[in-house]
Amino acid sequence: MPPDNLYAAAPSPGQSRGAGASSHDPYLSNQVFGLTVSSAFEIGLPLTRLVGPADIFIDQGSVPSLLPHGVWKAACVQMNETEIVFSLPRLGRVMASQGNRIIVQAHAQSNTHALAPFLRTAGLGAILHQRGAVTLHAAVVSIGGGAVALAGASGAGKSVLAAALQAQGVALVSDEICCCDPTSLQVSSGVPEIWVWPDAAKCAAIDQVDAPRVRDDLSLKRLVAGAFAAGTWPLTRLYYLEPGDPHENGSVESLPPAEAVALFLDNLYQPQLYPLQMRRAVAECAMRCAKELPCRILRIPRSLSRLGEVVDCLARDAAL
Amino acid sequence: MRALLTNLLNPGEAPADINRLSIPWGISRHQLDRLTGIESSLATDEETELLMAKALVALSEDPSSPCFLKTHCGNYPLLGGEHRFPIPAIRCVIHLVRHPGAICRSYANHLGCSLETVVNILSDPGHVVGRVDLLAVPPEPVGSWSQHVSSWLGWPEGKSLLVRYEDLREHTEDYLAAICDHCSISYNAQSLKKAIEFSSLEELRRQEKAKGFRERPPSCAQFFGSGRIDGFGDDFPPALRETVLAHHSAVMARLGYLEGKA
């Protein structure tokens, strides 16, 4: 069982949150991973009217360069019992606090727009850790009423594969982060967007010419999901993407449970940020997935021109 | 070089698998992201370079490695003047150079393009080895051949060992021993001989023919070639030879490539 929420409830809109806080526009509100997010500035999430209290507030403010009692978890990440700070060279700092607040401080030469992508990934990922979720570095699609996770390292092809499946009518659950309740193995839907590079999108025959950029100074594009499976879905299959021979089609290989556990743990999102009290829950979740769910290695050839064959291979295996 | 070091550092009864060399092909994005805690694919090239410098420091502080790392990058300073390769993080450098004529041939085969195209690339100060298909490696600024060689010649004296590919091919045992001494790798005559045998071009070609080489780009028919050490040779088009000399003769002279030998 995950630990009880250790953190205070999110303050209501307009309630004072200390020096430097600003009141929130109640119209800037989104549902992401089952949470209502209210942001004081544009972060590229679809906007809806705020209904009820927000779970997470995002605001600009002062973020310490050194966290009190902080431990460096990576070269650019510090963590203490209640806060996680990401220091982004030349851009600024993003702090996830107590599972209910994200504070952003941009450097003088930067702005919140440049920090927004990191806020939406690392920042939200850290909040999910603080709230007791298990997260995989994976795109998730909905097949047969269940959530199918496509996990892999950066550049493995998760997003472009999800986009290619979308093009065949498969609904997106989330890109980048698979947010899973470790007890129920229910996966929560994320943002109805896929971020793809133009050359990858081209190989998947996806039109992205008019799509907006994730950042003005980056060619990475934001594609709105054509079909989106909002809500929660039972996790039913896991695919771990690995590079295959560049001259062969995609292939699928079943995994024995021990290897499936190892790959699950290897593909956790921000693994170094799990608090100590979560580690047992994470391990148990890994073992349960390995035992109860079909886990596969999906080999993707280096050449994106064979992506269609990879999609076919996955579709046959998942009985699409 | 990676095959040589893998066979030397991890000796076995059989040659090391070319698809599982222990010396990584640069720092992958995955490793970069794990070392920094930041998703580098959301960063610009300049920001990624800063992250890379931080990752190298983090890697050097990891007691479970020292590790060898291959890089195509020139040793160019970052935009703010910072060291791309923080000097305290790098214990030693093996600076491998090769005659630009031979590089042109090899690179043309690698890219599947004409010799003329590669001659222009070698003179391009903005040349970057970028993201290729699904290879998740951050961009590596290479620059022109002369700039690249000169940038590493500036590494602090005593911490860099310059090795000409041609010398390594002709006197492999001597140069491998020198590399071991430079990097404080233990060895003996037998371990050197075995590593050399297991890393011969014949062996690498044999493995590539038998089971493929995952790092071979689709544009390249065969990754491991003949390892020519004759510089321009007799078949390099004269006009292109003049172009290479016009751009790179100063550095070629410094490396001894204009002394009537490769």
Coordinates of C-alpha atoms in Angstrom, one line a residue:
Chain A
M1 CA 0.0 0.0 0.0
P2 CA 1.4 3.4 -0.8
P3 CA 1.9 5.7 2.3
D4 CA -0.7 8.1 3.4
N5 CA -0.5 11.5 1.7
L6 CA 2.1 13.3 3.8
Y7 CA 1.3 16.6 2.4
A8 CA -1.1 19.4 3.2
A9 CA -4.2 19.9 1.1
A10 CA -3.8 22.3 -1.7
P11 CA -4.9 25.9 -0.7
S12 CA -8.1 27.2 -2.4
P13 CA -7.9 29.7 -5.2
G14 CA -7.3 33.2 -3.9
Q15 CA -6.1 31.9 -0.5
S16 CA -2.9 33.5 0.6
R17 CA 0.1 31.2 -0.1
G18 CA 2.7 33.3 1.4
A19 CA 4.9 36.1 0.2
G20 CA 5.3 36.4 -3.6
A21 CA 2.3 34.3 -4.4
S22 CA -0.2 35.5 -6.9
S23 CA -3.9 34.8 -7.1
H24 CA -4.9 32.3 -9.8
D25 CA -7.1 32.8 -12.7
P26 CA -9.9 30.3 -12.1
Y27 CA -10.2 29.6 -15.8
L28 CA -6.6 28.2 -16.1
S29 CA -7.4 24.7 -15.0
N30 CA -6.7 21.3 -16.4
Q31 CA -7.2 17.6 -15.6
V32 CA -4.0 15.7 -15.8
F33 CA -3.3 12.3 -14.4
G34 CA -6.6 12.5 -12.4
L35 CA -5.6 15.8 -10.8
T36 CA -7.0 19.3 -11.3
V37 CA -4.2 21.6 -12.1
S38 CA -4.5 25.4 -11.7
S39 CA -1.8 27.5 -13.2
A40 CA -1.1 31.2 -12.8
F41 CA 0.4 31.3 -16.3
E42 CA 0.1 29.5 -19.6
I43 CA 1.8 26.1 -19.6
G44 CA 0.4 24.7 -22.8
L45 CA -2.2 22.5 -21.2
P46 CA -5.8 22.4 -22.6
L47 CA -7.8 24.9 -20.6
T48 CA -11.1 24.3 -18.9
R49 CA -13.1 26.1 -16.3
L50 CA -12.1 25.3 -12.8
V51 CA -14.7 23.1 -11.1
G52 CA -14.1 22.5 -7.4
P53 CA -10.8 22.9 -5.6
A54 CA -7.6 22.4 -7.5
D55 CA -5.3 19.6 -6.5
I56 CA -2.1 21.3 -7.7
F57 CA -1.2 25.0 -8.1
I58 CA 1.5 26.2 -10.4
D59 CA 2.9 29.7 -9.8
Q60 CA 6.0 31.8 -10.3
G61 CA 8.1 32.5 -7.2
S62 CA 11.4 32.2 -5.5
V63 CA 13.0 28.7 -5.7
P64 CA 16.2 28.2 -3.6
S65 CA 19.4 27.3 -5.4
L66 CA 20.2 25.1 -2.4
L67 CA 17.4 23.2 -0.7
P68 CA 17.6 23.2 3.1
H69 CA 18.6 19.6 4.2
G70 CA 18.6 18.8 0.5
V71 CA 20.4 15.8 -1.1
W72 CA 21.7 15.9 -4.6
K73 CA 19.9 13.1 -6.4
A74 CA 21.4 13.9 -9.8
A75 CA 23.7 16.6 -11.1
C76 CA 20.7 19.0 -11.5
V77 CA 18.2 17.7 -9.0
Q78 CA 18.0 18.2 -5.2
M79 CA 15.5 16.7 -2.9
N80 CA 14.5 16.9 0.8
E81 CA 11.5 15.5 2.6
T82 CA 8.9 17.8 1.1
E83 CA 10.5 19.5 -2.0
I84 CA 12.3 18.5 -5.2
V85 CA 14.2 21.2 -7.2
F86 CA 15.3 20.9 -10.8
S87 CA 18.0 23.4 -11.8
L88 CA 18.0 24.0 -15.5
P89 CA 21.1 25.6 -16.9
R90 CA 20.4 29.1 -18.4
L91 CA 16.7 28.6 -17.9
G92 CA 15.8 28.6 -14.2
R93 CA 14.5 26.4 -11.5
V94 CA 11.4 24.3 -11.0
M95 CA 10.3 23.2 -7.6
A96 CA 7.7 20.5 -6.7
S97 CA 6.5 21.1 -3.2
Q98 CA 4.5 18.8 -0.9
G99 CA 2.7 17.1 -3.8
N100 CA 0.4 20.1 -4.4
R101 CA 2.5 23.0 -5.6
I102 CA 4.9 23.7 -8.4
I103 CA 6.9 26.9 -8.2
V104 CA 8.9 28.2 -11.2
Q105 CA 11.7 30.8 -11.2
A106 CA 13.0 31.8 -14.6
H107 CA 16.5 33.2 -15.0
A108 CA 16.6 36.8 -16.2
Q109 CA 17.4 35.8 -19.8
S110 CA 14.6 33.1 -19.8
N111 CA 10.9 33.0 -19.3
T112 CA 8.1 30.6 -18.2
H113 CA 7.4 29.5 -21.7
A114 CA 10.9 28.0 -22.0
L115 CA 10.4 26.3 -18.6
A116 CA 6.9 25.0 -19.3
P117 CA 7.9 21.7 -21.0
F118 CA 10.1 20.8 -18.0
L119 CA 7.3 21.8 -15.6
R120 CA 4.9 19.5 -17.5
T121 CA 7.3 16.6 -17.4
A122 CA 9.8 16.7 -14.6
G123 CA 7.7 19.0 -12.4
L124 CA 4.5 17.0 -12.7
G125 CA 6.5 13.7 -12.5
A126 CA 7.9 14.9 -9.2
I127 CA 4.4 15.8 -7.9
L128 CA 3.2 12.3 -8.8
H129 CA 6.1 10.8 -6.9
Q130 CA 5.2 13.0 -3.9
R131 CA 1.6 11.8 -4.2
G132 CA 2.5 8.1 -4.1
A133 CA 2.0 7.1 -7.8
V134 CA 4.4 4.8 -9.6
T135 CA 5.5 6.3 -12.9
L136 CA 7.1 4.7 -15.9
H137 CA 8.9 6.5 -18.7
A138 CA 6.4 5.3 -21.2
A139 CA 3.7 6.4 -23.7
V140 CA 0.4 4.7 -23.1
V141 CA -2.3 3.8 -25.5
S142 CA -5.7 2.2 -25.1
I143 CA -6.2 -1.2 -26.7
G144 CA -9.1 -3.5 -25.9
G145 CA -10.3 -1.5 -22.9
G146 CA -6.9 -1.6 -21.2
A147 CA -3.8 0.6 -21.0
V148 CA -0.8 -0.6 -23.0
A149 CA 2.4 1.0 -21.9
L150 CA 5.3 1.5 -24.4
A151 CA 8.3 2.0 -22.2
G152 CA 11.8 2.9 -23.1
A153 CA 14.8 5.2 -22.8
S154 CA 14.8 8.7 -24.3
G155 CA 14.9 8.4 -28.0
A156 CA 13.7 4.8 -28.0
G157 CA 10.7 5.7 -30.2
K158 CA 7.8 5.7 -27.6
S159 CA 6.1 8.9 -28.8
V160 CA 6.5 8.3 -32.5
L161 CA 5.2 4.8 -32.0
A162 CA 2.2 6.1 -30.1
A163 CA 1.6 8.7 -32.9
A164 CA 1.8 6.0 -35.5
L165 CA -0.8 3.9 -33.5
Q166 CA -2.9 7.0 -33.2
A167 CA -2.9 7.3 -37.0
Q168 CA -4.5 3.9 -37.1
G169 CA -7.3 4.9 -34.7
V170 CA -5.7 3.8 -31.4
A171 CA -6.5 6.2 -28.6
L172 CA -3.8 7.9 -26.6
V173 CA -3.9 7.7 -22.8
S174 CA -0.7 9.6 -22.1
D175 CA 2.7 10.5 -23.6
E176 CA 6.0 10.4 -21.8
I177 CA 4.7 9.4 -18.3
C178 CA 2.7 6.3 -17.4
C179 CA 1.0 7.2 -14.1
C180 CA 0.0 4.0 -12.3
D181 CA -1.6 3.4 -9.0
P182 CA 0.6 0.7 -7.4
T183 CA -2.4 -1.0 -5.7
S184 CA -5.0 -1.1 -8.3
L185 CA -2.7 -0.9 -11.4
Q186 CA -5.0 1.7 -12.8
V187 CA -3.4 4.1 -15.2
S188 CA -4.5 7.7 -15.3
S189 CA -4.8 9.6 -18.5
G190 CA -2.4 12.5 -19.0
V191 CA -2.3 15.4 -21.5
P192 CA -4.0 14.7 -24.9
E193 CA -0.8 15.5 -26.8
I194 CA 2.1 13.7 -28.3
W195 CA 5.5 15.5 -28.7
V196 CA 7.4 14.3 -31.8
W197 CA 10.4 15.5 -33.8
P198 CA 9.6 16.5 -37.4
D199 CA 11.9 13.8 -38.9
A200 CA 10.3 11.1 -36.8
A201 CA 6.8 12.4 -37.6
K202 CA 7.6 12.3 -41.3
C203 CA 8.7 8.7 -41.1
A204 CA 5.4 7.9 -39.4
A205 CA 3.6 9.7 -42.2
I206 CA 2.2 12.1 -39.6
D207 CA 1.4 15.7 -40.7
Q208 CA 3.0 18.1 -38.3
V209 CA 3.9 21.0 -40.5
D210 CA 1.4 23.3 -38.9
A211 CA 1.7 21.9 -35.4
P212 CA 3.0 24.3 -32.8
R213 CA 6.4 23.9 -31.2
V214 CA 6.9 22.7 -27.7
R215 CA 9.4 25.6 -27.3
D216 CA 10.0 28.4 -29.7
D217 CA 13.7 27.5 -29.9
L218 CA 13.2 23.7 -30.4
S219 CA 11.8 21.9 -33.4
L220 CA 9.9 19.4 -31.2
K221 CA 6.3 19.6 -32.2
R222 CA 3.0 19.2 -30.2
L223 CA 0.5 17.0 -31.8
V224 CA -3.0 17.1 -30.4
A225 CA -4.3 13.6 -29.9
G226 CA -6.9 12.7 -32.4
A227 CA -8.4 10.0 -30.2
F228 CA -7.9 10.4 -26.5
A229 CA -8.9 7.9 -23.8
A230 CA -9.6 10.2 -20.8
G231 CA -10.0 8.7 -17.3
T232 CA -8.4 5.6 -15.7
W233 CA -7.7 2.4 -17.4
P234 CA -6.4 -1.0 -16.1
L235 CA -2.8 -1.6 -17.1
T236 CA -3.0 -4.7 -19.3
R237 CA 0.3 -5.0 -21.2
L238 CA 3.8 -3.7 -21.1
Y239 CA 6.2 -3.3 -24.1
Y240 CA 9.8 -2.3 -23.5
L241 CA 11.3 -0.7 -26.6
E242 CA 14.8 -1.6 -27.5
P243 CA 16.9 -0.9 -30.6
G244 CA 16.8 -3.7 -33.1
D245 CA 18.9 -4.5 -36.2
P246 CA 18.6 -1.6 -38.6
H247 CA 17.9 -3.8 -41.5
E248 CA 15.2 -6.0 -40.0
N249 CA 11.5 -5.4 -39.2
G250 CA 10.3 -5.0 -35.7
S251 CA 10.0 -8.0 -33.5
V252 CA 8.4 -9.0 -30.2
E253 CA 9.9 -11.2 -27.6
S254 CA 8.2 -12.5 -24.4
L255 CA 9.9 -11.8 -21.1
P256 CA 10.4 -14.1 -18.2
P257 CA 9.1 -12.5 -15.0
A258 CA 12.6 -11.9 -13.5
E259 CA 13.7 -9.9 -16.6
A260 CA 10.3 -8.2 -16.7
V261 CA 10.8 -6.9 -13.1
A262 CA 14.3 -5.7 -14.0
L263 CA 13.1 -3.8 -17.0
F264 CA 10.2 -2.3 -15.1
L265 CA 12.6 -0.9 -12.6
D266 CA 15.0 0.2 -15.3
N267 CA 12.2 2.2 -17.0
L268 CA 10.8 4.0 -14.0
Y269 CA 10.4 7.7 -14.5
Q270 CA 12.8 9.7 -12.4
P271 CA 13.8 6.6 -10.3
Q272 CA 16.1 8.5 -8.0
L273 CA 13.2 10.7 -6.8
Y274 CA 11.1 8.0 -5.1
P275 CA 11.1 8.7 -1.4
L276 CA 12.4 5.8 0.8
Q277 CA 8.9 5.0 2.0
M278 CA 7.8 4.3 -1.6
R279 CA 10.4 1.9 -2.6
R280 CA 8.7 -1.2 -1.4
A281 CA 5.5 -0.2 -3.1
V282 CA 7.4 0.3 -6.4
A283 CA 9.1 -3.1 -6.1
E284 CA 5.9 -4.8 -5.3
C285 CA 4.2 -3.1 -8.3
A286 CA 7.1 -4.3 -10.6
M287 CA 6.7 -7.8 -9.4
R288 CA 3.0 -7.8 -9.7
C289 CA 3.1 -6.5 -13.3
A290 CA 5.7 -9.0 -14.2
K291 CA 3.6 -11.9 -12.8
E292 CA 0.1 -10.8 -13.9
L293 CA 0.6 -8.9 -17.2
P294 CA 2.1 -9.9 -20.6
C295 CA 5.5 -8.2 -20.7
R296 CA 7.4 -8.0 -24.0
I297 CA 10.5 -6.6 -25.6
L298 CA 9.6 -4.7 -28.7
R299 CA 12.6 -4.3 -31.0
I300 CA 12.5 -1.2 -33.2
P301 CA 14.9 -1.0 -36.1
R302 CA 17.0 2.1 -36.2
S303 CA 15.5 3.1 -39.4
L304 CA 12.2 4.9 -38.8
S305 CA 11.2 4.0 -42.3
R306 CA 10.2 0.6 -41.0
L307 CA 7.9 2.0 -38.4
G308 CA 4.8 0.7 -40.2
E309 CA 6.1 -2.8 -39.8
V310 CA 6.7 -2.2 -36.1
V311 CA 3.1 -1.1 -35.7
D312 CA 1.9 -4.2 -37.5
C313 CA 4.1 -6.4 -35.3
L314 CA 2.7 -4.8 -32.2
A315 CA -0.8 -4.9 -33.4
R316 CA -0.6 -8.6 -34.1
D317 CA 0.9 -9.3 -30.6
A318 CA -1.7 -7.1 -28.8
A319 CA -4.5 -8.6 -31.0
L320 CA -5.5 -5.2 -32.2
Chain B
M1 CA 40.0 1.4 -30.4
R2 CA 36.8 0.5 -28.5
A3 CA 37.1 -3.1 -29.6
L4 CA 40.8 -3.1 -28.5
L5 CA 40.0 -1.7 -25.1
T6 CA 37.0 -3.9 -24.6
N7 CA 39.1 -7.0 -25.4
L8 CA 41.9 -5.8 -23.1
L9 CA 39.8 -4.7 -20.2
N10 CA 37.4 -7.7 -20.3
P11 CA 39.5 -10.5 -21.6
G12 CA 37.7 -13.7 -22.6
E13 CA 38.3 -16.9 -24.4
A14 CA 36.7 -15.5 -27.5
P15 CA 36.7 -12.0 -29.1
A16 CA 34.3 -9.5 -27.6
D17 CA 31.0 -9.2 -29.4
I18 CA 31.1 -6.1 -31.6
N19 CA 27.5 -5.4 -30.7
R20 CA 28.3 -5.4 -27.0
L21 CA 31.4 -3.3 -26.7
S22 CA 32.0 -2.1 -23.1
I23 CA 33.2 1.3 -24.2
P24 CA 30.0 3.3 -24.9
W25 CA 29.4 5.2 -28.1
G26 CA 29.2 8.5 -26.3
I27 CA 26.9 9.4 -23.5
S28 CA 23.4 8.5 -24.6
R29 CA 20.5 10.7 -23.9
H30 CA 19.2 8.1 -21.5
Q31 CA 22.4 8.2 -19.5
L32 CA 22.6 12.0 -19.8
D33 CA 19.1 12.3 -18.4
R34 CA 19.8 9.9 -15.6
L35 CA 23.0 11.6 -14.6
T36 CA 21.4 15.1 -14.6
G37 CA 17.8 14.3 -13.7
I38 CA 16.7 16.5 -16.6
E39 CA 15.0 15.5 -19.9
S40 CA 17.7 16.7 -22.3
S41 CA 15.5 16.3 -25.4
L42 CA 13.5 19.3 -24.2
A43 CA 16.7 21.4 -24.1
T44 CA 18.3 23.3 -26.9
D45 CA 21.7 22.2 -28.2
E46 CA 23.4 24.8 -26.1
E47 CA 21.5 23.9 -22.9
T48 CA 22.3 20.2 -23.7
E49 CA 26.0 21.0 -23.9
L50 CA 25.8 22.5 -20.4
L51 CA 24.0 19.5 -19.1
M52 CA 26.6 17.2 -20.7
A53 CA 29.4 19.1 -18.9
K54 CA 27.5 18.5 -15.6
A55 CA 26.9 14.9 -16.5
L56 CA 30.6 14.4 -17.0
V57 CA 31.4 15.8 -13.6
A58 CA 28.8 13.5 -12.0
L59 CA 30.2 10.5 -13.9
S60 CA 33.7 11.3 -12.7
E61 CA 32.5 11.4 -9.1
D62 CA 30.9 7.9 -9.4
P63 CA 33.3 5.6 -7.5
S64 CA 32.0 2.6 -9.5
S65 CA 33.6 3.9 -12.7
P66 CA 36.3 5.3 -14.1
C67 CA 35.1 4.6 -17.5
F68 CA 36.2 5.2 -21.0
L69 CA 34.0 7.4 -23.2
K70 CA 34.2 7.9 -27.0
T71 CA 33.3 11.3 -28.3
H72 CA 33.3 12.9 -31.7
C73 CA 33.1 16.4 -30.1
G74 CA 35.8 18.9 -30.6
N75 CA 37.1 20.4 -27.3
Y76 CA 35.4 23.7 -27.9
P77 CA 34.4 26.0 -25.1
L78 CA 30.7 26.4 -24.4
L79 CA 28.8 29.6 -25.2
G80 CA 29.5 31.2 -21.8
G81 CA 33.2 30.2 -22.0
E82 CA 32.8 27.1 -19.7
H83 CA 34.8 24.0 -20.5
R84 CA 32.8 21.5 -22.6
F85 CA 34.9 18.8 -21.0
P86 CA 35.5 19.9 -17.4
I87 CA 39.2 19.3 -16.9
P88 CA 39.0 17.9 -13.4
A89 CA 36.4 15.4 -14.5
I90 CA 38.7 13.9 -17.2
R91 CA 41.5 11.7 -15.9
C92 CA 43.2 11.3 -19.3
V93 CA 42.5 11.7 -23.0
I94 CA 43.4 9.4 -25.9
H95 CA 43.5 11.7 -28.9
L96 CA 43.1 9.6 -32.0
V97 CA 43.9 11.3 -35.3
R98 CA 44.0 10.0 -38.9
H99 CA 45.1 11.4 -42.3
P100 CA 42.2 13.6 -43.6
G101 CA 42.4 11.8 -47.0
A102 CA 41.7 8.4 -45.4
I103 CA 39.0 10.0 -43.2
C104 CA 37.3 11.3 -46.4
R105 CA 37.2 7.8 -47.9
S106 CA 36.0 6.2 -44.7
Y107 CA 33.4 8.9 -44.0
A108 CA 32.1 8.8 -47.5
N109 CA 31.5 5.1 -47.1
H110 CA 29.9 5.7 -43.7
L111 CA 27.5 8.4 -45.0
G112 CA 27.0 6.7 -48.4
C113 CA 27.9 10.0 -50.2
S114 CA 30.5 11.2 -52.6
L115 CA 34.1 12.0 -51.8
E116 CA 33.6 15.6 -52.8
T117 CA 30.7 16.0 -50.3
V118 CA 32.9 14.7 -47.4
V119 CA 35.8 16.9 -48.4
N120 CA 33.4 19.8 -47.9
I121 CA 32.2 18.4 -44.6
L122 CA 35.7 18.1 -43.3
S123 CA 36.2 21.8 -44.0
D124 CA 32.9 22.9 -42.5
P125 CA 33.4 24.7 -39.1
G126 CA 29.7 24.1 -38.3
H127 CA 29.8 20.3 -38.9
V128 CA 27.8 18.5 -36.2
V129 CA 27.3 14.7 -35.8
G130 CA 23.7 14.8 -35.1
R131 CA 20.8 12.6 -34.1
V132 CA 20.5 9.7 -36.6
D133 CA 17.3 7.8 -36.8
L134 CA 16.6 6.4 -33.4
L135 CA 20.2 6.6 -32.1
A136 CA 19.6 8.6 -29.0
V137 CA 22.8 10.5 -28.7
P138 CA 22.9 14.3 -28.2
P139 CA 24.4 16.3 -31.1
E140 CA 28.2 16.4 -31.1
P141 CA 29.8 19.5 -32.6
V142 CA 32.8 18.4 -34.7
G143 CA 33.8 21.4 -36.7
S144 CA 36.4 21.1 -39.5
W145 CA 39.1 18.5 -39.3
S146 CA 41.8 21.1 -38.5
Q147 CA 39.7 22.8 -35.8
H148 CA 38.9 19.5 -34.3
V149 CA 42.5 18.3 -34.1
S150 CA 43.7 21.6 -32.9
S151 CA 41.1 21.8 -30.2
W152 CA 42.3 18.6 -28.5
L153 CA 46.0 19.5 -29.0
G154 CA 45.2 22.2 -26.5
W155 CA 44.4 19.7 -23.7
P156 CA 46.7 20.1 -20.7
E157 CA 50.0 18.7 -21.3
G158 CA 50.7 15.3 -19.9
K159 CA 47.0 14.3 -19.7
S160 CA 46.6 13.7 -23.4
L161 CA 48.2 11.0 -25.6
L162 CA 48.2 11.7 -29.3
V163 CA 47.9 8.5 -31.3
R164 CA 48.0 8.5 -35.1
Y165 CA 45.7 5.8 -36.5
E166 CA 48.4 4.9 -39.0
D167 CA 51.0 4.3 -36.3
L168 CA 48.4 2.3 -34.2
R169 CA 47.8 0.1 -37.3
E170 CA 51.5 -0.5 -38.1
H171 CA 52.8 -0.8 -34.5
T172 CA 49.8 -1.9 -32.6
E173 CA 51.5 -3.6 -29.7
D174 CA 53.7 -0.6 -29.0
Y175 CA 51.0 1.9 -29.2
L176 CA 48.5 -0.1 -27.2
A177 CA 51.1 -0.5 -24.5
A178 CA 51.6 3.3 -24.5
I179 CA 47.9 3.8 -24.2
C180 CA 47.8 1.4 -21.2
D181 CA 50.6 3.2 -19.5
H182 CA 48.9 6.5 -20.2
C183 CA 45.6 5.3 -18.7
S184 CA 47.1 3.2 -15.9
I185 CA 45.8 -0.1 -17.3
S186 CA 47.6 -3.2 -16.2
Y187 CA 48.8 -5.5 -19.0
N188 CA 51.4 -8.0 -20.1
A189 CA 52.7 -9.1 -23.4
Q190 CA 50.1 -11.9 -23.6
S191 CA 47.1 -9.8 -22.8
L192 CA 48.2 -7.3 -25.4
K193 CA 48.6 -9.9 -28.1
K194 CA 45.3 -11.5 -27.4
A195 CA 43.5 -8.1 -27.4
I196 CA 45.1 -7.3 -30.7
E197 CA 44.2 -10.6 -32.2
F198 CA 40.6 -10.4 -31.0
S199 CA 40.2 -6.8 -32.4
S200 CA 41.8 -7.3 -35.7
L201 CA 40.0 -5.8 -38.7
E202 CA 39.6 -9.3 -40.1
E203 CA 37.8 -10.4 -36.9
L204 CA 35.6 -7.3 -36.9
R205 CA 34.7 -7.8 -40.5
R206 CA 34.0 -11.5 -39.8
Q207 CA 31.6 -10.6 -37.0
E208 CA 29.9 -8.0 -39.0
K209 CA 29.4 -10.4 -41.9
A210 CA 28.1 -13.1 -39.6
K211 CA 25.6 -11.2 -37.4
G212 CA 25.6 -7.5 -38.4
F213 CA 26.8 -4.4 -36.6
R214 CA 24.1 -2.4 -34.8
E215 CA 25.9 0.8 -35.2
R216 CA 26.2 0.6 -39.0
P217 CA 24.0 3.3 -40.5
P218 CA 21.6 2.3 -43.3
S219 CA 23.6 4.4 -45.7
C220 CA 26.7 2.3 -45.2
A221 CA 27.1 -1.0 -46.9
Q222 CA 29.9 -2.3 -44.7
F223 CA 31.1 -0.6 -41.5
F224 CA 34.5 -2.2 -41.0
G225 CA 36.6 -1.5 -44.0
S226 CA 40.2 -2.2 -45.0
G227 CA 41.8 0.3 -42.6
R228 CA 43.9 2.0 -45.2
I229 CA 46.9 3.9 -44.0
D230 CA 48.1 5.4 -47.3
G231 CA 46.7 8.8 -46.8
F232 CA 45.5 10.1 -50.1
G233 CA 46.8 7.1 -51.9
D234 CA 47.0 7.0 -55.7
D235 CA 43.3 7.2 -56.4
F236 CA 42.3 10.4 -54.6
P237 CA 41.1 12.9 -57.2
P238 CA 43.8 15.6 -57.6
A239 CA 41.4 18.5 -57.4
L240 CA 40.0 17.2 -54.1
R241 CA 43.5 16.5 -52.8
E242 CA 44.3 20.2 -53.4
T243 CA 41.2 21.3 -51.6
V244 CA 42.1 19.2 -48.6
L245 CA 45.6 20.5 -48.5
A246 CA 44.4 24.1 -48.9
H247 CA 42.3 23.8 -45.8
H248 CA 44.3 21.5 -43.6
S249 CA 48.0 21.5 -44.6
A250 CA 49.1 23.4 -41.5
V251 CA 47.7 20.9 -39.1
M252 CA 48.7 18.0 -41.3
A253 CA 52.3 19.2 -41.2
R254 CA 52.0 19.4 -37.4
L255 CA 51.0 15.8 -37.3
G256 CA 53.7 14.7 -39.7
Y257 CA 51.3 13.9 -42.6
L258 CA 53.3 16.0 -45.1
E259 CA 56.6 14.2 -44.6
G260 CA 56.3 11.7 -47.5
K261 CA 54.6 9.2 -45.3
A262 CA 50.9 8.6 -44.3

